PDB file of C-alpha atoms in Angstrom:
ATOM      1  CA  UNK A 248    -134.074 -96.961  38.047  1.00 35.00           C
ATOM      2  CA  UNK A 249    -133.306 -93.931  40.248  1.00 39.00           C
ATOM      3  CA  UNK A 250    -132.920 -94.485  43.950  1.00 43.00           C
ATOM      4  CA  UNK A 251    -135.851 -93.922  46.303  1.00 42.00           C
ATOM      5  CA  UNK A 252    -134.465 -90.601  47.522  1.00 43.00           C
ATOM      6  CA  UNK A 253    -134.363 -89.222  43.989  1.00 43.00           C
ATOM      7  CA  UNK A 254    -137.877 -90.460  43.288  1.00 46.00           C
ATOM      8  CA  UNK A 255    -139.282 -88.875  46.442  1.00 41.00           C
ATOM      9  CA  UNK A 256    -137.496 -85.585  45.742  1.00 46.00           C
ATOM     10  CA  UNK A 257    -139.061 -85.365  42.270  1.00 52.00           C
ATOM     11  CA  UNK A 258    -142.458 -86.116  43.781  1.00 55.00           C
ATOM     12  CA  UNK A 259    -142.224 -82.929  45.861  1.00 70.00           C
ATOM     13  CA  UNK A 260    -143.150 -80.881  42.803  1.00 85.00           C
ATOM     14  CA  UNK A 261    -146.306 -81.349  40.765  1.00 86.00           C
ATOM     15  CA  UNK A 262    -144.778 -79.683  37.739  1.00 93.00           C
ATOM     16  CA  UNK A 263    -141.803 -77.667  36.569  1.00 95.00           C
ATOM     17  CA  UNK A 264    -143.558 -74.366  37.337  1.00 95.00           C
ATOM     18  CA  UNK A 265    -143.770 -75.270  41.040  1.00 95.00           C
ATOM     19  CA  UNK A 266    -140.132 -76.387  40.975  1.00 96.00           C
ATOM     20  CA  UNK A 267    -139.001 -73.027  39.596  1.00 96.00           C
ATOM     21  CA  UNK A 268    -141.228 -70.832  41.727  1.00 96.00           C
ATOM     22  CA  UNK A 269    -139.358 -68.727  44.249  1.00 95.00           C
ATOM     23  CA  UNK A 270    -141.649 -70.210  46.902  1.00 95.00           C
ATOM     24  CA  UNK A 271    -139.312 -73.202  46.593  1.00 96.00           C
ATOM     25  CA  UNK A 272    -136.297 -72.027  48.641  1.00 95.00           C
ATOM     26  CA  UNK A 273    -133.854 -74.595  47.232  1.00 95.00           C
ATOM     27  CA  UNK A 274    -130.994 -73.720  44.907  1.00 97.00           C
ATOM     28  CA  UNK A 275    -131.586 -76.011  41.951  1.00 98.00           C
ATOM     29  CA  UNK A 276    -128.863 -78.186  40.491  1.00 98.00           C
ATOM     30  CA  UNK A 277    -128.645 -78.514  36.703  1.00 98.00           C
ATOM     31  CA  UNK A 278    -126.546 -81.293  35.196  1.00 98.00           C
ATOM     32  CA  UNK A 279    -124.931 -79.972  32.026  1.00 98.00           C
ATOM     33  CA  UNK A 280    -125.435 -82.561  29.263  1.00 97.00           C
ATOM     34  CA  UNK A 281    -126.308 -85.025  31.987  1.00 97.00           C
ATOM     35  CA  UNK A 282    -123.932 -86.480  34.535  1.00 96.00           C
ATOM     36  CA  UNK A 283    -121.187 -87.102  32.008  1.00 95.00           C
ATOM     37  CA  UNK A 284    -118.241 -87.632  34.361  1.00 89.00           C
ATOM     38  CA  UNK A 285    -119.072 -91.343  34.526  1.00 86.00           C
ATOM     39  CA  UNK A 286    -121.082 -91.760  31.312  1.00 96.00           C
ATOM     40  CA  UNK A 287    -121.105 -90.257  27.811  1.00 98.00           C
ATOM     41  CA  UNK A 288    -122.495 -86.739  27.698  1.00 98.00           C
ATOM     42  CA  UNK A 289    -126.117 -86.471  26.548  1.00 98.00           C
ATOM     43  CA  UNK A 290    -126.541 -90.241  26.980  1.00 98.00           C
ATOM     44  CA  UNK A 291    -129.431 -92.101  28.592  1.00 98.00           C
ATOM     45  CA  UNK A 292    -127.088 -93.214  31.366  1.00 98.00           C
ATOM     46  CA  UNK A 293    -126.031 -89.613  32.033  1.00 98.00           C
ATOM     47  CA  UNK A 294    -129.702 -88.700  32.544  1.00 98.00           C
ATOM     48  CA  UNK A 295    -130.345 -91.711  34.766  1.00 97.00           C
ATOM     49  CA  UNK A 296    -127.252 -91.016  36.870  1.00 97.00           C
ATOM     50  CA  UNK A 297    -128.192 -87.358  37.342  1.00 97.00           C
ATOM     51  CA  UNK A 298    -131.620 -88.355  38.647  1.00 96.00           C
ATOM     52  CA  UNK A 299    -130.037 -90.851  41.039  1.00 95.00           C
ATOM     53  CA  UNK A 300    -127.990 -88.007  42.575  1.00 94.00           C
ATOM     54  CA  UNK A 301    -131.084 -85.901  43.291  1.00 93.00           C
ATOM     55  CA  UNK A 302    -130.325 -83.416  40.532  1.00 97.00           C
ATOM     56  CA  UNK A 303    -133.494 -81.453  39.817  1.00 97.00           C
ATOM     57  CA  UNK A 304    -132.870 -80.592  36.148  1.00 98.00           C
ATOM     58  CA  UNK A 305    -130.870 -82.208  33.387  1.00 98.00           C
ATOM     59  CA  UNK A 306    -129.843 -80.054  30.432  1.00 98.00           C
ATOM     60  CA  UNK A 307    -129.728 -81.843  27.068  1.00 98.00           C
ATOM     61  CA  UNK A 308    -129.070 -80.719  23.508  1.00 98.00           C
ATOM     62  CA  UNK A 309    -131.116 -81.662  20.481  1.00 98.00           C
ATOM     63  CA  UNK A 310    -131.092 -81.200  16.709  1.00 98.00           C
ATOM     64  CA  UNK A 311    -132.656 -82.850  13.694  1.00 98.00           C
ATOM     65  CA  UNK A 312    -131.102 -85.329  11.304  1.00 98.00           C
ATOM     66  CA  UNK A 313    -131.416 -85.078   7.529  1.00 98.00           C
ATOM     67  CA  UNK A 314    -134.601 -87.163   7.649  1.00 98.00           C
ATOM     68  CA  UNK A 315    -136.183 -84.974  10.344  1.00 98.00           C
ATOM     69  CA  UNK A 316    -135.565 -87.073  13.446  1.00 98.00           C
ATOM     70  CA  UNK A 317    -134.527 -85.355  16.660  1.00 98.00           C
ATOM     71  CA  UNK A 318    -131.398 -86.734  18.313  1.00 98.00           C
ATOM     72  CA  UNK A 319    -129.624 -85.690  21.506  1.00 98.00           C
ATOM     73  CA  UNK A 320    -126.165 -84.375  20.701  1.00 98.00           C
ATOM     74  CA  UNK A 321    -124.433 -81.045  21.261  1.00 98.00           C
ATOM     75  CA  UNK A 322    -122.006 -80.574  18.387  1.00 98.00           C
ATOM     76  CA  UNK A 323    -122.857 -79.926  14.766  1.00 98.00           C
ATOM     77  CA  UNK A 324    -120.849 -83.040  13.909  1.00 98.00           C
ATOM     78  CA  UNK A 325    -120.674 -86.584  15.226  1.00 98.00           C
ATOM     79  CA  UNK A 326    -116.898 -86.572  15.509  1.00 98.00           C
ATOM     80  CA  UNK A 327    -116.112 -85.533  19.110  1.00 98.00           C
ATOM     81  CA  UNK A 328    -118.649 -87.528  21.071  1.00 98.00           C
ATOM     82  CA  UNK A 329    -119.013 -90.660  18.965  1.00 98.00           C
ATOM     83  CA  UNK A 330    -117.337 -93.061  16.581  1.00 98.00           C
ATOM     84  CA  UNK A 331    -119.239 -91.465  13.720  1.00 98.00           C
ATOM     85  CA  UNK A 332    -118.147 -88.652  11.438  1.00 98.00           C
ATOM     86  CA  UNK A 333    -119.964 -85.955   9.543  1.00 98.00           C
ATOM     87  CA  UNK A 334    -122.520 -83.224  10.093  1.00 98.00           C
ATOM     88  CA  UNK A 335    -125.533 -84.390  12.091  1.00 98.00           C
ATOM     89  CA  UNK A 336    -128.045 -82.492   9.971  1.00 98.00           C
ATOM     90  CA  UNK A 337    -126.604 -84.081   6.816  1.00 98.00           C
ATOM     91  CA  UNK A 338    -126.857 -87.654   8.161  1.00 98.00           C
ATOM     92  CA  UNK A 339    -129.988 -89.779   8.349  1.00 98.00           C
ATOM     93  CA  UNK A 340    -131.091 -91.321  11.627  1.00 98.00           C
ATOM     94  CA  UNK A 341    -129.738 -94.745  10.741  1.00 98.00           C
ATOM     95  CA  UNK A 342    -126.253 -93.304  10.228  1.00 98.00           C
ATOM     96  CA  UNK A 343    -126.366 -91.437  13.529  1.00 98.00           C
ATOM     97  CA  UNK A 344    -127.631 -94.481  15.394  1.00 97.00           C
ATOM     98  CA  UNK A 345    -124.899 -96.656  13.912  1.00 98.00           C
ATOM     99  CA  UNK A 346    -122.290 -94.635  15.836  1.00 98.00           C
ATOM    100  CA  UNK A 347    -121.287 -95.472  19.397  1.00 98.00           C
ATOM    101  CA  UNK A 348    -120.853 -92.840  22.061  1.00 98.00           C
ATOM    102  CA  UNK A 349    -117.435 -92.144  23.540  1.00 98.00           C
ATOM    103  CA  UNK A 350    -116.993 -91.944  27.298  1.00 97.00           C
ATOM    104  CA  UNK A 351    -117.283 -88.672  29.206  1.00 95.00           C
ATOM    105  CA  UNK A 352    -116.731 -85.559  27.152  1.00 94.00           C
ATOM    106  CA  UNK A 353    -115.533 -87.572  24.172  1.00 96.00           C
ATOM    107  CA  UNK A 354    -112.521 -86.982  21.962  1.00 96.00           C
ATOM    108  CA  UNK A 355    -110.562 -89.408  19.836  1.00 94.00           C
ATOM    109  CA  UNK A 356    -108.735 -90.913  22.815  1.00 96.00           C
ATOM    110  CA  UNK A 357    -111.911 -91.485  24.869  1.00 96.00           C
ATOM    111  CA  UNK A 358    -113.077 -95.056  25.298  1.00 97.00           C
ATOM    112  CA  UNK A 359    -115.864 -96.295  23.055  1.00 97.00           C
ATOM    113  CA  UNK A 360    -118.996 -97.395  24.924  1.00 98.00           C
ATOM    114  CA  UNK A 361    -121.940 -99.566  23.936  1.00 97.00           C
ATOM    115  CA  UNK A 362    -124.306 -96.588  24.049  1.00 97.00           C
ATOM    116  CA  UNK A 363    -125.901 -94.999  21.011  1.00 98.00           C
ATOM    117  CA  UNK A 364    -126.850 -91.354  20.483  1.00 98.00           C
ATOM    118  CA  UNK A 365    -130.388 -91.145  21.893  1.00 98.00           C
ATOM    119  CA  UNK A 366    -133.384 -89.771  20.101  1.00 98.00           C
ATOM    120  CA  UNK A 367    -135.083 -86.907  21.914  1.00 98.00           C
ATOM    121  CA  UNK A 368    -138.049 -89.174  22.586  1.00 98.00           C
ATOM    122  CA  UNK A 369    -135.821 -91.778  24.227  1.00 98.00           C
ATOM    123  CA  UNK A 370    -134.162 -89.138  26.402  1.00 98.00           C
ATOM    124  CA  UNK A 371    -137.475 -87.688  27.542  1.00 98.00           C
ATOM    125  CA  UNK A 372    -138.853 -91.130  28.327  1.00 98.00           C
ATOM    126  CA  UNK A 373    -135.722 -91.834  30.381  1.00 98.00           C
ATOM    127  CA  UNK A 374    -136.383 -88.642  32.341  1.00 97.00           C
ATOM    128  CA  UNK A 375    -140.131 -89.098  32.725  1.00 96.00           C
ATOM    129  CA  UNK A 376    -141.134 -88.911  36.381  1.00 94.00           C
ATOM    130  CA  UNK A 377    -137.486 -88.865  37.482  1.00 95.00           C
ATOM    131  CA  UNK A 378    -135.997 -85.499  36.626  1.00 97.00           C
ATOM    132  CA  UNK A 379    -137.026 -82.257  34.956  1.00 98.00           C
ATOM    133  CA  UNK A 380    -135.488 -81.482  31.568  1.00 98.00           C
ATOM    134  CA  UNK A 381    -134.117 -78.301  30.043  1.00 98.00           C
ATOM    135  CA  UNK A 382    -133.925 -78.707  26.270  1.00 98.00           C
ATOM    136  CA  UNK A 383    -131.328 -76.708  24.379  1.00 98.00           C
ATOM    137  CA  UNK A 384    -132.551 -76.694  20.784  1.00 98.00           C
ATOM    138  CA  UNK A 385    -129.318 -76.123  18.878  1.00 97.00           C
ATOM    139  CA  UNK A 386    -131.013 -74.616  15.812  1.00 97.00           C
ATOM    140  CA  UNK A 387    -134.214 -72.503  15.908  1.00 95.00           C
ATOM    141  CA  UNK A 388    -135.424 -74.290  12.768  1.00 97.00           C
ATOM    142  CA  UNK A 389    -135.891 -77.444  14.846  1.00 98.00           C
ATOM    143  CA  UNK A 390    -137.985 -75.869  17.623  1.00 98.00           C
ATOM    144  CA  UNK A 391    -141.408 -76.715  16.088  1.00 97.00           C
ATOM    145  CA  UNK A 392    -140.379 -80.372  15.926  1.00 98.00           C
ATOM    146  CA  UNK A 393    -139.170 -80.238  19.536  1.00 98.00           C
ATOM    147  CA  UNK A 394    -142.478 -78.747  20.671  1.00 98.00           C
ATOM    148  CA  UNK A 395    -144.444 -81.361  18.725  1.00 98.00           C
ATOM    149  CA  UNK A 396    -142.446 -84.129  20.416  1.00 98.00           C
ATOM    150  CA  UNK A 397    -143.077 -82.721  23.895  1.00 98.00           C
ATOM    151  CA  UNK A 398    -146.805 -82.436  23.205  1.00 98.00           C
ATOM    152  CA  UNK A 399    -147.039 -85.910  21.689  1.00 98.00           C
ATOM    153  CA  UNK A 400    -145.393 -87.368  24.791  1.00 98.00           C
ATOM    154  CA  UNK A 401    -147.585 -85.157  27.013  1.00 97.00           C
ATOM    155  CA  UNK A 402    -144.565 -83.970  28.984  1.00 97.00           C
ATOM    156  CA  UNK A 403    -145.276 -80.248  29.023  1.00 97.00           C
ATOM    157  CA  UNK A 404    -145.168 -80.202  32.835  1.00 96.00           C
ATOM    158  CA  UNK A 405    -141.632 -81.608  32.975  1.00 97.00           C
ATOM    159  CA  UNK A 406    -139.841 -79.519  30.331  1.00 98.00           C
ATOM    160  CA  UNK A 407    -138.202 -76.097  30.120  1.00 98.00           C
ATOM    161  CA  UNK A 408    -137.599 -74.589  26.677  1.00 98.00           C
ATOM    162  CA  UNK A 409    -135.018 -71.821  26.354  1.00 97.00           C
ATOM    163  CA  UNK A 410    -134.312 -69.293  23.632  1.00 97.00           C
ATOM    164  CA  UNK A 411    -132.030 -66.293  23.248  1.00 96.00           C
ATOM    165  CA  UNK A 412    -133.666 -62.899  23.509  1.00 97.00           C
ATOM    166  CA  UNK A 413    -132.554 -59.268  23.460  1.00 97.00           C
ATOM    167  CA  UNK A 414    -134.324 -57.391  26.284  1.00 97.00           C
ATOM    168  CA  UNK A 415    -133.874 -53.962  24.711  1.00 95.00           C
ATOM    169  CA  UNK A 416    -135.372 -55.055  21.382  1.00 94.00           C
ATOM    170  CA  UNK A 417    -138.924 -54.551  22.581  1.00 85.00           C
ATOM    171  CA  UNK A 418    -139.972 -57.480  20.392  1.00 88.00           C
ATOM    172  CA  UNK A 419    -140.220 -61.078  21.556  1.00 95.00           C
ATOM    173  CA  UNK A 420    -141.536 -63.328  18.761  1.00 94.00           C
ATOM    174  CA  UNK A 421    -141.750 -66.305  21.124  1.00 96.00           C
ATOM    175  CA  UNK A 422    -144.853 -64.742  22.714  1.00 96.00           C
ATOM    176  CA  UNK A 423    -146.762 -65.417  19.489  1.00 95.00           C
ATOM    177  CA  UNK A 424    -145.807 -69.117  19.389  1.00 96.00           C
ATOM    178  CA  UNK A 425    -148.782 -71.444  19.868  1.00 95.00           C
ATOM    179  CA  UNK A 426    -146.992 -73.297  22.675  1.00 96.00           C
ATOM    180  CA  UNK A 427    -146.032 -70.219  24.670  1.00 96.00           C
ATOM    181  CA  UNK A 428    -147.596 -70.348  28.121  1.00 94.00           C
ATOM    182  CA  UNK A 429    -148.226 -74.081  28.067  1.00 94.00           C
ATOM    183  CA  UNK A 430    -144.555 -75.092  28.155  1.00 96.00           C
ATOM    184  CA  UNK A 431    -142.245 -73.096  30.450  1.00 96.00           C
ATOM    185  CA  UNK A 432    -139.952 -70.758  28.546  1.00 98.00           C
ATOM    186  CA  UNK A 433    -136.641 -69.499  29.906  1.00 98.00           C
ATOM    187  CA  UNK A 434    -135.192 -66.390  28.217  1.00 98.00           C
ATOM    188  CA  UNK A 435    -131.405 -66.248  27.867  1.00 98.00           C
ATOM    189  CA  UNK A 436    -129.535 -62.969  27.551  1.00 98.00           C
ATOM    190  CA  UNK A 437    -126.362 -61.111  28.479  1.00 97.00           C
ATOM    191  CA  UNK A 438    -126.830 -58.562  31.250  1.00 97.00           C
ATOM    192  CA  UNK A 439    -126.097 -55.031  30.137  1.00 96.00           C
ATOM    193  CA  UNK A 440    -123.696 -53.416  32.620  1.00 97.00           C
ATOM    194  CA  UNK A 441    -125.629 -51.534  35.271  1.00 97.00           C
ATOM    195  CA  UNK A 442    -129.011 -52.381  33.720  1.00 97.00           C
ATOM    196  CA  UNK A 443    -130.046 -55.808  34.973  1.00 98.00           C
ATOM    197  CA  UNK A 444    -133.123 -54.543  36.824  1.00 98.00           C
ATOM    198  CA  UNK A 445    -134.128 -52.556  33.735  1.00 98.00           C
ATOM    199  CA  UNK A 446    -133.602 -55.593  31.504  1.00 97.00           C
ATOM    200  CA  UNK A 447    -135.874 -57.625  33.767  1.00 98.00           C
ATOM    201  CA  UNK A 448    -138.578 -54.964  33.575  1.00 98.00           C
ATOM    202  CA  UNK A 449    -138.306 -54.993  29.777  1.00 98.00           C
ATOM    203  CA  UNK A 450    -138.907 -58.738  29.578  1.00 98.00           C
ATOM    204  CA  UNK A 451    -141.887 -58.728  31.955  1.00 98.00           C
ATOM    205  CA  UNK A 452    -144.314 -59.504  29.068  1.00 97.00           C
ATOM    206  CA  UNK A 453    -142.585 -62.899  28.783  1.00 97.00           C
ATOM    207  CA  UNK A 454    -143.767 -63.857  32.306  1.00 97.00           C
ATOM    208  CA  UNK A 455    -140.530 -65.795  32.698  1.00 98.00           C
ATOM    209  CA  UNK A 456    -140.386 -68.271  35.594  1.00 98.00           C
ATOM    210  CA  UNK A 457    -136.581 -68.346  35.270  1.00 98.00           C
ATOM    211  CA  UNK A 458    -133.884 -66.510  33.320  1.00 98.00           C
ATOM    212  CA  UNK A 459    -130.426 -67.668  32.296  1.00 98.00           C
ATOM    213  CA  UNK A 460    -127.955 -64.796  32.040  1.00 98.00           C
ATOM    214  CA  UNK A 461    -124.308 -64.061  31.489  1.00 97.00           C
ATOM    215  CA  UNK A 462    -122.773 -61.166  33.356  1.00 97.00           C
ATOM    216  CA  UNK A 463    -119.641 -59.040  33.474  1.00 96.00           C
ATOM    217  CA  UNK A 464    -120.094 -57.652  37.006  1.00 97.00           C
ATOM    218  CA  UNK A 465    -121.412 -59.657  39.947  1.00 97.00           C
ATOM    219  CA  UNK A 466    -122.829 -56.428  41.394  1.00 98.00           C
ATOM    220  CA  UNK A 467    -125.309 -56.315  38.505  1.00 98.00           C
ATOM    221  CA  UNK A 468    -126.905 -59.550  39.690  1.00 98.00           C
ATOM    222  CA  UNK A 469    -127.308 -58.193  43.214  1.00 98.00           C
ATOM    223  CA  UNK A 470    -128.878 -55.013  41.828  1.00 98.00           C
ATOM    224  CA  UNK A 471    -131.534 -57.043  40.043  1.00 98.00           C
ATOM    225  CA  UNK A 472    -132.575 -59.079  43.067  1.00 97.00           C
ATOM    226  CA  UNK A 473    -135.596 -56.991  44.029  1.00 98.00           C
ATOM    227  CA  UNK A 474    -136.945 -57.107  40.495  1.00 98.00           C
ATOM    228  CA  UNK A 475    -136.428 -60.871  40.329  1.00 98.00           C
ATOM    229  CA  UNK A 476    -138.443 -61.176  43.535  1.00 97.00           C
ATOM    230  CA  UNK A 477    -141.199 -58.871  42.261  1.00 98.00           C
ATOM    231  CA  UNK A 478    -141.693 -60.932  39.107  1.00 98.00           C
ATOM    232  CA  UNK A 479    -141.149 -64.297  40.850  1.00 97.00           C
ATOM    233  CA  UNK A 480    -138.234 -65.079  38.516  1.00 98.00           C
ATOM    234  CA  UNK A 481    -135.596 -67.631  39.491  1.00 98.00           C
ATOM    235  CA  UNK A 482    -132.042 -66.753  38.429  1.00 98.00           C
ATOM    236  CA  UNK A 483    -130.033 -69.447  36.606  1.00 98.00           C
ATOM    237  CA  UNK A 484    -126.258 -69.024  36.367  1.00 98.00           C
ATOM    238  CA  UNK A 485    -123.786 -71.298  34.594  1.00 98.00           C
ATOM    239  CA  UNK A 486    -120.533 -72.001  36.413  1.00 98.00           C
ATOM    240  CA  UNK A 487    -119.298 -74.074  33.492  1.00 97.00           C
ATOM    241  CA  UNK A 488    -115.718 -73.207  32.578  1.00 95.00           C
ATOM    242  CA  UNK A 489    -116.888 -72.394  29.044  1.00 92.00           C
ATOM    243  CA  UNK A 490    -119.480 -69.857  30.209  1.00 91.00           C
ATOM    244  CA  UNK A 491    -117.005 -67.012  30.847  1.00 91.00           C
ATOM    245  CA  UNK A 492    -118.903 -65.410  33.714  1.00 95.00           C
ATOM    246  CA  UNK A 493    -115.722 -63.774  34.982  1.00 96.00           C
ATOM    247  CA  UNK A 494    -113.997 -66.388  37.186  1.00 96.00           C
ATOM    248  CA  UNK A 495    -117.222 -67.774  38.618  1.00 98.00           C
ATOM    249  CA  UNK A 496    -116.494 -71.179  37.174  1.00 98.00           C
ATOM    250  CA  UNK A 497    -116.275 -74.826  38.178  1.00 98.00           C
ATOM    251  CA  UNK A 498    -112.488 -74.934  38.187  1.00 98.00           C
ATOM    252  CA  UNK A 499    -112.224 -72.160  40.777  1.00 98.00           C
ATOM    253  CA  UNK A 500    -115.198 -73.547  42.681  1.00 98.00           C
ATOM    254  CA  UNK A 501    -113.351 -76.808  43.268  1.00 98.00           C
ATOM    255  CA  UNK A 502    -110.722 -74.776  45.157  1.00 98.00           C
ATOM    256  CA  UNK A 503    -112.977 -72.059  46.597  1.00 98.00           C
ATOM    257  CA  UNK A 504    -116.617 -73.237  46.532  1.00 98.00           C
ATOM    258  CA  UNK A 505    -117.805 -70.499  48.886  1.00 97.00           C
ATOM    259  CA  UNK A 506    -116.122 -67.841  46.762  1.00 98.00           C
ATOM    260  CA  UNK A 507    -117.927 -69.036  43.636  1.00 98.00           C
ATOM    261  CA  UNK A 508    -121.171 -70.810  44.513  1.00 98.00           C
ATOM    262  CA  UNK A 509    -121.502 -69.039  47.861  1.00 98.00           C
ATOM    263  CA  UNK A 510    -121.147 -65.598  46.326  1.00 98.00           C
ATOM    264  CA  UNK A 511    -123.660 -66.460  43.611  1.00 98.00           C
ATOM    265  CA  UNK A 512    -126.106 -67.611  46.276  1.00 98.00           C
ATOM    266  CA  UNK A 513    -125.625 -64.357  48.188  1.00 97.00           C
ATOM    267  CA  UNK A 514    -126.656 -62.259  45.165  1.00 97.00           C
ATOM    268  CA  UNK A 515    -129.820 -64.288  44.613  1.00 97.00           C
ATOM    269  CA  UNK A 516    -128.927 -67.145  42.283  1.00 98.00           C
ATOM    270  CA  UNK A 517    -131.531 -69.887  42.494  1.00 98.00           C
ATOM    271  CA  UNK A 518    -130.204 -72.406  39.965  1.00 98.00           C
ATOM    272  CA  UNK A 519    -126.676 -73.431  39.025  1.00 98.00           C
ATOM    273  CA  UNK A 520    -125.659 -75.403  35.956  1.00 98.00           C
ATOM    274  CA  UNK A 521    -122.398 -77.191  36.552  1.00 98.00           C
ATOM    275  CA  UNK A 522    -120.114 -79.914  35.236  1.00 97.00           C
ATOM    276  CA  UNK A 523    -119.039 -80.784  38.797  1.00 97.00           C
ATOM    277  CA  UNK A 524    -122.219 -82.196  40.271  1.00 97.00           C
ATOM    278  CA  UNK A 525    -120.845 -84.092  43.285  1.00 96.00           C
ATOM    279  CA  UNK A 526    -118.733 -81.191  44.662  1.00 97.00           C
ATOM    280  CA  UNK A 527    -121.594 -78.768  44.092  1.00 98.00           C
ATOM    281  CA  UNK A 528    -124.081 -81.006  45.871  1.00 97.00           C
ATOM    282  CA  UNK A 529    -121.634 -81.364  48.767  1.00 96.00           C
ATOM    283  CA  UNK A 530    -121.289 -77.582  49.040  1.00 97.00           C
ATOM    284  CA  UNK A 531    -125.042 -77.168  48.690  1.00 97.00           C
ATOM    285  CA  UNK A 532    -125.759 -79.546  51.560  1.00 95.00           C
ATOM    286  CA  UNK A 533    -123.523 -77.463  53.822  1.00 95.00           C
ATOM    287  CA  UNK A 534    -125.090 -74.248  52.563  1.00 93.00           C
ATOM    288  CA  UNK A 535    -128.598 -75.499  53.280  1.00 87.00           C
ATOM    289  CA  UNK A 536    -127.557 -76.646  56.745  1.00 84.00           C
ATOM    290  CA  UNK A 537    -125.976 -73.269  57.545  1.00 86.00           C
ATOM    291  CA  UNK A 538    -129.118 -71.450  56.407  1.00 84.00           C
ATOM    292  CA  UNK A 539    -131.700 -73.751  57.976  1.00 75.00           C
TER     293      UNK A 539
END
């Protein structure tokens, strides 16, 4: 069970829309694949541990097995994160569940744990009432099954679905989906140099409560701040080393947190996905104190 502090923090928000609203002044913390520094990534324990550290959102990955069961795993294959081998979508659920998760980020030298690869339903039940969930559906073909699972569990108010979009396309098929509007949707796109504000205006029909973007110039984010405020959009930035948002990454943040997370906060970032939860939360506590 999460600690009492985590439980009371979650209780502050009736649903994920109120969490993401810009009327909430907090910078949100997103645990990438759960808190995997002390537990296997995308495991039930990684979700539980993230909630216990007052993380607002846990990001998990899902995809379907050969027999149409949704499991929580990032890679196309079982090999890195578990004792199993083979392509996830070519294996049945029993084969996937027979594997054991490896510690942390996995790899052949990582210790084998007693944990199994969770089903999406198990992961969402672990998160229920404890922590909000951002689901990364690895393959668009699986999205209808993901939506059906969320609805069956009646967890629409705790979930964020994200999909890639192209702002300049002028066409956003997700608007026509039967779930659009009932489950929060977060568009993901790469900021066009010098055109972030314009990109945000182009996606206004999506009524996005939050956007996840990649950028090549930090000044672009600052230039979009007024438009973010006008549309009540929260800005999500990844500082994961693999995100390649210039050098605004976790490795540099461990040496210069103000230069990375502080600069992102200054240009209007309202949510940070990181692999270094404890250092980020420590910086965030100081940031909140300085700005209180």
